Coordinates of C-alpha atoms in Angstrom, one line a residue:
M663 CA 0.0 -0.6 0.3
F664 CA 1.2 3.9 -1.2
F665 CA 1.1 5.1 2.6
L666 CA 3.9 2.4 3.9
T667 CA 5.7 2.9 0.8
P668 CA 9.2 4.3 2.0
R669 CA 10.0 8.2 1.8
H670 CA 12.6 7.8 -0.7
R671 CA 10.1 5.8 -3.2
K672 CA 7.1 7.6 -3.5
E673 CA 8.8 10.5 -4.2
A674 CA 10.6 8.5 -7.3
K675 CA 7.8 7.9 -8.1
I676 CA 6.0 11.3 -8.1
V677 CA 8.9 12.6 -9.7
L678 CA 8.7 9.4 -12.3
R679 CA 5.0 10.6 -12.8
A680 CA 6.1 14.3 -13.9
A681 CA 8.7 13.4 -16.2
R682 CA 6.7 11.0 -18.2
K683 CA 3.6 13.7 -18.1
L684 CA 6.0 16.3 -19.9
L685 CA 7.4 13.6 -22.2
R686 CA 3.6 13.6 -23.6
Y687 CA 2.8 17.2 -23.1
R688 CA 5.6 19.0 -24.8
S689 CA 7.4 16.5 -26.7
D690 CA 6.6 18.5 -29.9
I691 CA 8.5 21.8 -29.1
L692 CA 11.6 20.0 -26.6
P693 CA 14.6 20.3 -27.5
E694 CA 15.9 16.3 -28.5
R695 CA 18.3 16.4 -26.4
Q696 CA 16.2 17.6 -23.7
I697 CA 14.0 14.7 -24.7
I698 CA 16.9 12.0 -25.1
G699 CA 17.8 13.0 -21.4
L700 CA 14.4 12.6 -20.0
R701 CA 13.5 9.1 -21.4
E702 CA 16.8 8.0 -20.2
G703 CA 16.2 9.6 -16.8
I704 CA 13.1 7.3 -16.7
T705 CA 15.2 4.7 -17.7
R706 CA 17.2 5.3 -14.9
L707 CA 14.9 5.6 -12.3
K708 CA 13.1 2.8 -13.5
V709 CA 16.4 0.4 -13.8
A710 CA 16.8 1.7 -10.4
L711 CA 13.4 1.2 -8.6
R712 CA 13.1 -3.0 -9.6
Q713 CA 16.8 -3.1 -7.7
E714 CA 16.0 -1.5 -4.6
S715 CA 18.9 0.1 -3.7
R716 CA 18.2 3.4 -2.0
E717 CA 21.5 5.0 -3.1
D718 CA 20.8 4.6 -6.5
I719 CA 17.1 5.3 -6.2
E720 CA 17.5 8.5 -4.7
Q721 CA 20.8 9.6 -7.2
S722 CA 18.2 8.2 -9.8
T723 CA 15.5 10.7 -8.6
A724 CA 17.9 14.1 -8.4
K725 CA 18.8 13.5 -11.8
L726 CA 15.7 13.1 -12.9
H727 CA 14.1 16.4 -11.3
E728 CA 17.4 18.4 -12.2
L729 CA 16.5 17.4 -16.3
F730 CA 12.9 18.0 -15.1
D731 CA 13.4 21.4 -13.9
Q732 CA 15.2 22.0 -17.2
A733 CA 12.8 21.5 -19.6
S734 CA 9.9 23.2 -17.5
P735 CA 11.5 25.9 -15.8
R736 CA 9.4 27.9 -13.3
P737 CA 8.2 30.7 -14.5
P738 CA 9.3 34.4 -13.3
L739 CA 7.3 35.0 -9.7
A740 CA 5.8 31.9 -9.8
G741 CA 5.9 31.6 -6.3
L742 CA 3.5 34.9 -6.0
R743 CA 1.6 33.8 -9.4
E744 CA 0.3 31.3 -7.2
N745 CA -0.2 32.6 -4.0
T746 CA -2.6 35.5 -6.0
E747 CA -4.7 32.4 -7.5
V748 CA -4.8 30.7 -4.4
I749 CA -6.5 34.0 -2.4
L750 CA -8.1 34.8 -6.0
V751 CA -10.0 31.3 -6.0
A752 CA -10.5 31.4 -1.2
L753 CA -12.7 35.4 -2.8
V754 CA -14.4 33.7 -5.0
I755 CA -16.2 30.9 -3.0
A756 CA -16.6 33.0 0.3
L757 CA -18.1 35.9 -2.0
G758 CA -20.0 32.4 -3.3
V759 CA -21.4 31.5 -0.1
R760 CA -22.0 34.5 1.6
A761 CA -23.6 35.3 -1.6
Y762 CA -26.1 32.2 -2.0
F763 CA -25.5 29.9 2.1
L764 CA -24.6 32.0 4.8
Q765 CA -24.3 35.3 5.2
P766 CA -22.5 36.9 8.1
F767 CA -24.9 39.9 9.8
K768 CA -24.3 42.6 12.9
I769 CA -26.7 42.9 15.3
P770 CA -27.4 46.7 14.9
T771 CA -29.7 47.7 17.6
G772 CA -31.8 46.4 21.0
S773 CA -34.6 45.6 18.8
M774 CA -34.7 41.9 19.6
Q775 CA -32.9 42.3 23.6
P776 CA -32.9 39.8 24.9
T777 CA -32.8 37.0 22.4
L778 CA -30.2 39.2 20.8
Y779 CA -27.6 42.1 21.6
G780 CA -26.5 45.0 19.6
V781 CA -24.0 47.6 20.7
T782 CA -23.9 48.2 24.3
G783 CA -21.7 50.3 26.5
T784 CA -21.8 50.4 30.2
R785 CA -20.0 53.4 32.5
T786 CA -17.3 52.5 34.7
A787 CA -15.3 54.7 37.9
D788 CA -12.2 52.3 37.7
P789 CA -9.7 52.8 35.0
P790 CA -9.3 49.9 32.2
P791 CA -7.9 46.5 33.0
S792 CA -4.3 45.3 32.1
W793 CA -3.8 44.7 28.1
P794 CA -4.3 40.6 28.8
V795 CA -7.2 41.0 29.9
R796 CA -8.6 43.4 27.9
A797 CA -7.4 41.1 24.7
A798 CA -8.8 37.6 26.1
Q799 CA -12.0 39.6 26.7
F800 CA -12.2 41.0 23.8
L801 CA -11.8 38.0 22.0
L802 CA -14.4 35.9 23.8
M803 CA -17.2 38.6 25.0
G804 CA -16.3 41.4 21.7
R805 CA -15.5 44.0 25.4
T806 CA -13.9 46.6 24.0
Y807 CA -12.5 49.3 26.9
I808 CA -12.8 53.1 26.4
D809 CA -11.3 55.9 28.9
V810 CA -11.0 59.0 27.4
A811 CA -10.6 62.1 28.8
A812 CA -10.9 66.3 28.8
E813 CA -7.4 67.7 28.3
R814 CA -8.9 71.3 29.5
D815 CA -12.8 72.3 31.0
D816 CA -14.6 72.3 27.5
T817 CA -18.3 72.1 26.5
V818 CA -19.7 69.4 24.4
I819 CA -20.5 70.3 20.6
G820 CA -21.5 67.3 18.8
L821 CA -21.3 64.1 18.0
R822 CA -20.6 62.7 14.5
E823 CA -20.5 59.1 13.7
V824 CA -17.9 57.4 11.2
N825 CA -18.3 54.5 10.2
R826 CA -14.5 52.4 8.0
F827 CA -15.1 49.9 5.8
H828 CA -18.0 49.9 6.4
F829 CA -17.7 47.9 10.1
F830 CA -15.7 50.1 12.0
T831 CA -17.7 52.8 14.0
S832 CA -16.8 55.5 16.3
T833 CA -18.0 58.7 17.6
E834 CA -16.7 61.5 17.2
I835 CA -17.1 64.0 20.0
V836 CA -17.5 67.2 19.3
T837 CA -15.8 70.3 21.8
R838 CA -15.7 73.5 21.6
N839 CA -11.8 73.2 21.8
R840 CA -11.3 69.5 19.7
T841 CA -12.5 66.4 19.2
Y842 CA -12.3 63.3 20.8
R843 CA -12.5 59.5 19.7
V844 CA -15.0 57.4 20.6
P845 CA -14.6 53.3 19.6
A846 CA -18.4 52.9 19.3
P847 CA -21.8 54.3 17.6
A848 CA -23.2 57.4 18.1
D849 CA -26.6 56.1 19.7
V850 CA -24.3 53.9 22.3
V851 CA -21.7 56.6 23.5
R852 CA -25.4 59.3 24.3
R853 CA -28.0 56.7 25.7
D854 CA -25.5 54.4 27.7
F855 CA -22.3 57.1 28.3
K856 CA -24.5 60.5 28.1
I857 CA -22.3 62.8 26.4
K858 CA -25.1 65.3 24.8
P859 CA -24.8 68.7 23.1
G860 CA -24.3 71.4 25.8
G861 CA -23.0 68.9 28.6
T862 CA -19.7 70.4 30.3
V863 CA -16.4 68.5 31.2
R864 CA -13.9 69.4 33.0
A865 CA -9.8 69.2 33.0
G866 CA -8.5 65.7 33.4
Q867 CA -12.1 63.5 34.3
P868 CA -13.2 61.6 31.9
I869 CA -15.4 61.9 29.3
V870 CA -16.5 58.0 28.4
R871 CA -14.9 55.7 30.5
G872 CA -16.0 52.4 30.9
Y873 CA -17.0 49.6 27.6
A874 CA -19.5 48.9 24.9
D875 CA -20.2 45.1 24.5
T876 CA -20.1 44.2 19.9
G877 CA -23.6 43.4 19.2
D878 CA -24.0 40.0 18.6
Q879 CA -22.6 38.3 15.1
L880 CA -24.8 35.7 12.9
F881 CA -25.0 33.7 10.6
V882 CA -28.0 34.2 8.2
D883 CA -29.6 30.8 6.3
K884 CA -30.4 32.7 2.6
V885 CA -30.8 28.6 1.3
S886 CA -34.0 27.5 3.8
Y887 CA -36.4 29.8 2.0
N888 CA -36.3 28.4 -1.7
F889 CA -36.9 25.0 -0.6
V890 CA -40.0 26.0 3.1
R891 CA -41.5 28.7 3.5
P892 CA -41.4 31.4 6.5
K893 CA -43.1 30.1 9.3
L894 CA -44.2 31.7 12.3
G895 CA -41.8 32.9 14.3
D896 CA -38.3 32.0 13.0
V897 CA -36.3 35.1 13.5
F898 CA -35.6 36.8 9.9
V899 CA -33.7 39.0 8.8
F900 CA -35.1 42.1 5.2
R901 CA -33.9 43.9 3.3
T902 CA -35.6 47.6 3.5
T903 CA -35.8 48.4 0.0
G904 CA -39.9 49.5 -1.3
I905 CA -40.8 49.9 2.6
R906 CA -41.3 53.8 2.0
L907 CA -41.2 54.5 6.2
I908 CA -38.5 53.0 6.8
E909 CA -36.8 54.0 3.8
S910 CA -37.5 57.5 4.2
T911 CA -35.3 57.8 7.2
I912 CA -32.4 56.6 5.5
P913 CA -29.5 59.3 4.8
P914 CA -29.4 59.8 0.4
G915 CA -26.8 56.3 -0.7
M916 CA -27.0 54.4 1.9
G917 CA -29.0 52.1 0.0
S918 CA -31.2 49.5 1.5
Q919 CA -30.7 48.6 4.6
Y920 CA -31.3 44.8 7.0
Y921 CA -33.4 44.3 9.9
I922 CA -33.4 42.1 11.9
K923 CA -37.0 40.7 13.7
R924 CA -39.6 37.2 14.6
L925 CA -41.8 37.2 12.5
A926 CA -45.5 37.0 14.0
G927 CA -47.4 36.8 10.9
T928 CA -48.2 35.7 7.5
G929 CA -50.7 36.4 5.3
G930 CA -53.9 36.4 6.3
D931 CA -53.1 36.2 9.9
K932 CA -55.5 38.9 12.3
L933 CA -53.3 40.3 14.7
R934 CA -53.4 41.7 18.2
I935 CA -51.4 43.4 21.4
D936 CA -53.3 43.2 24.7
P937 CA -49.9 43.8 27.3
P938 CA -48.0 41.8 27.6
N939 CA -50.0 38.7 25.4
L940 CA -49.8 38.6 21.8
Y941 CA -53.0 37.4 19.8
I942 CA -53.2 35.4 16.8
N943 CA -56.6 34.6 14.9
G944 CA -57.3 35.6 18.4
Q945 CA -55.2 33.3 20.3
I946 CA -52.4 33.4 22.2
P947 CA -50.1 31.3 20.6
G948 CA -48.2 28.4 21.7
L949 CA -45.1 28.5 20.3
S950 CA -42.6 28.8 23.5
V951 CA -40.4 31.6 21.0
F952 CA -43.4 33.5 22.0
Q953 CA -43.9 32.6 25.1
R954 CA -41.0 34.0 26.2
V955 CA -41.7 37.0 25.3
M956 CA -45.0 37.2 27.4
S957 CA -43.8 35.6 30.6
C958 CA -42.1 38.7 31.3
R959 CA -39.8 37.0 32.9
D960 CA -35.5 36.5 32.2
G961 CA -35.0 39.8 30.5
Y962 CA -38.2 39.9 28.5
A963 CA -40.6 42.3 29.4
G964 CA -44.1 40.8 26.6
Y965 CA -45.4 42.5 23.4
S966 CA -46.9 46.5 23.7
N967 CA -49.4 48.6 22.0
P968 CA -46.7 51.2 19.8
Q969 CA -46.5 55.4 20.3
G970 CA -47.4 57.2 17.6
D971 CA -44.3 60.0 17.3
G972 CA -46.0 62.3 14.5
Q973 CA -44.1 60.8 12.0
S974 CA -44.8 56.8 12.2
R975 CA -47.9 54.8 11.1
V976 CA -49.5 52.9 14.1
I977 CA -50.9 49.5 14.3
L978 CA -51.9 47.9 16.7
G979 CA -51.8 50.7 18.4
S980 CA -54.3 49.9 21.5
P981 CA -55.7 46.9 22.7
A982 CA -59.0 46.7 20.9
D983 CA -56.9 47.3 17.7
E984 CA -56.6 44.6 15.4
Y985 CA -54.2 44.0 12.0
R986 CA -55.0 41.3 8.8
V987 CA -51.7 40.5 7.4
P988 CA -51.8 40.8 3.5
P989 CA -50.8 38.4 1.0
R990 CA -47.7 37.4 0.5
N991 CA -46.4 39.2 3.2
Y992 CA -45.0 38.8 7.2
F993 CA -45.6 40.7 10.4
A994 CA -42.3 41.5 11.8
L995 CA -42.0 42.1 15.9
G996 CA -38.7 42.6 17.8
D997 CA -38.8 40.4 21.3
N998 CA -37.8 43.2 23.1
S999 CA -41.4 45.3 21.8
Y1000 CA -41.0 48.2 24.2
N1001 CA -37.9 49.4 22.3
S1002 CA -38.3 48.2 18.6
R1003 CA -39.2 49.7 15.4
D1004 CA -40.7 47.0 13.7
S1005 CA -44.1 46.2 11.4
R1006 CA -46.1 48.1 14.3
Y1007 CA -44.2 51.4 12.6
F1008 CA -43.9 51.2 9.2
G1009 CA -45.8 47.7 7.9
P1010 CA -45.6 44.7 6.9
V1011 CA -42.4 43.2 5.0
P1012 CA -42.6 42.2 1.5
E1013 CA -42.2 38.8 0.9
E1014 CA -40.0 39.4 -1.8
N1015 CA -38.0 41.3 1.2
V1016 CA -37.4 38.8 2.4
V1017 CA -32.7 37.5 2.5
G1018 CA -32.9 34.2 4.9
R1019 CA -33.1 33.2 8.5
G1020 CA -31.0 33.9 11.3
L1021 CA -29.2 31.0 12.2
V1022 CA -26.1 31.0 14.5
V1023 CA -24.0 33.8 16.4
Y1024 CA -20.4 32.5 15.5
W1025 CA -19.4 35.8 17.9
P1026 CA -19.2 37.1 20.4
F1027 CA -18.4 32.9 22.2
I1028 CA -19.1 33.2 25.4
G1029 CA -23.4 35.2 26.0
R1030 CA -25.7 33.6 23.4
W1031 CA -23.0 32.0 21.6
G1032 CA -24.5 29.2 19.3
L1033 CA -27.7 28.3 17.6
I1034 CA -30.8 31.4 18.0
R1035 CA -34.2 30.4 19.2

């Protein structure tokens, strides 16, 4: 068997096959002297293999390898070309997987808490821990420590969110005298670290001290919905294309956004919310994912009737209101109902907007890592 063959014989057979292949494919363009040399080298190696002398085999292998290299020299920058080809093939495969099978997605907000978390910030009085602790917590928990102190007494003028490479989001805190950068989204800086225009800062004191936990990052299954229809209780991702009340709030040039919610109604279903309960076709749904939200335990607060803000559509605005989902549409609700901008505000999600089903949280490793329920 080949895996029991001594190494020198394996190498000899590999070189022998390569030399024979070279002669078959290039005998019409090789100089006569190289063809003769290769044939003699092949014969010499075959004889050495039959005689089973390790020294003769190794010498004949080396000689035939040398003749092979002379007849088929490596092109200039061959190593660079091979590495480039490998990278390009890997990139094409990755793009194909993303386009047709699995798409990475980062939870942007807290509308699905505590099932899935967006970026959250926590203020602390103590300075950040040592760098090994910070590195370990970033790897396992997605936690980034922030410690930005004011250089002088100053006043905050505004906050400006900066997105680099469509992945790294930070906030510039603009004061009267300078700008401070914080590695967290603007809404986290404003909501969790209490930084707002008009606030004052004191020289030497922290402007922002604490840590930000990254939003859950997950894979979206883009295959299943090609074979089965989305069903009640699924955590699903959809595009905002054509949903007018969402698109009207998106800055020009940003294009369609991706939202993630729980599917609470399909075409024809009649919905009603009487806090903390959700009613589908006149009954409280028995699915565990809805029961969990309505239990008002473990961080869940139940379903709520939305409050109008003068700009958004309000559906199911009171316990008496009912809503029937149009055909070929889905009703999306956040598990964090009191802090979720969902179909109660922007209406149903058209069937063609559905991207896929939330499958698994792949990072951070501590917390909600694993299959999504």
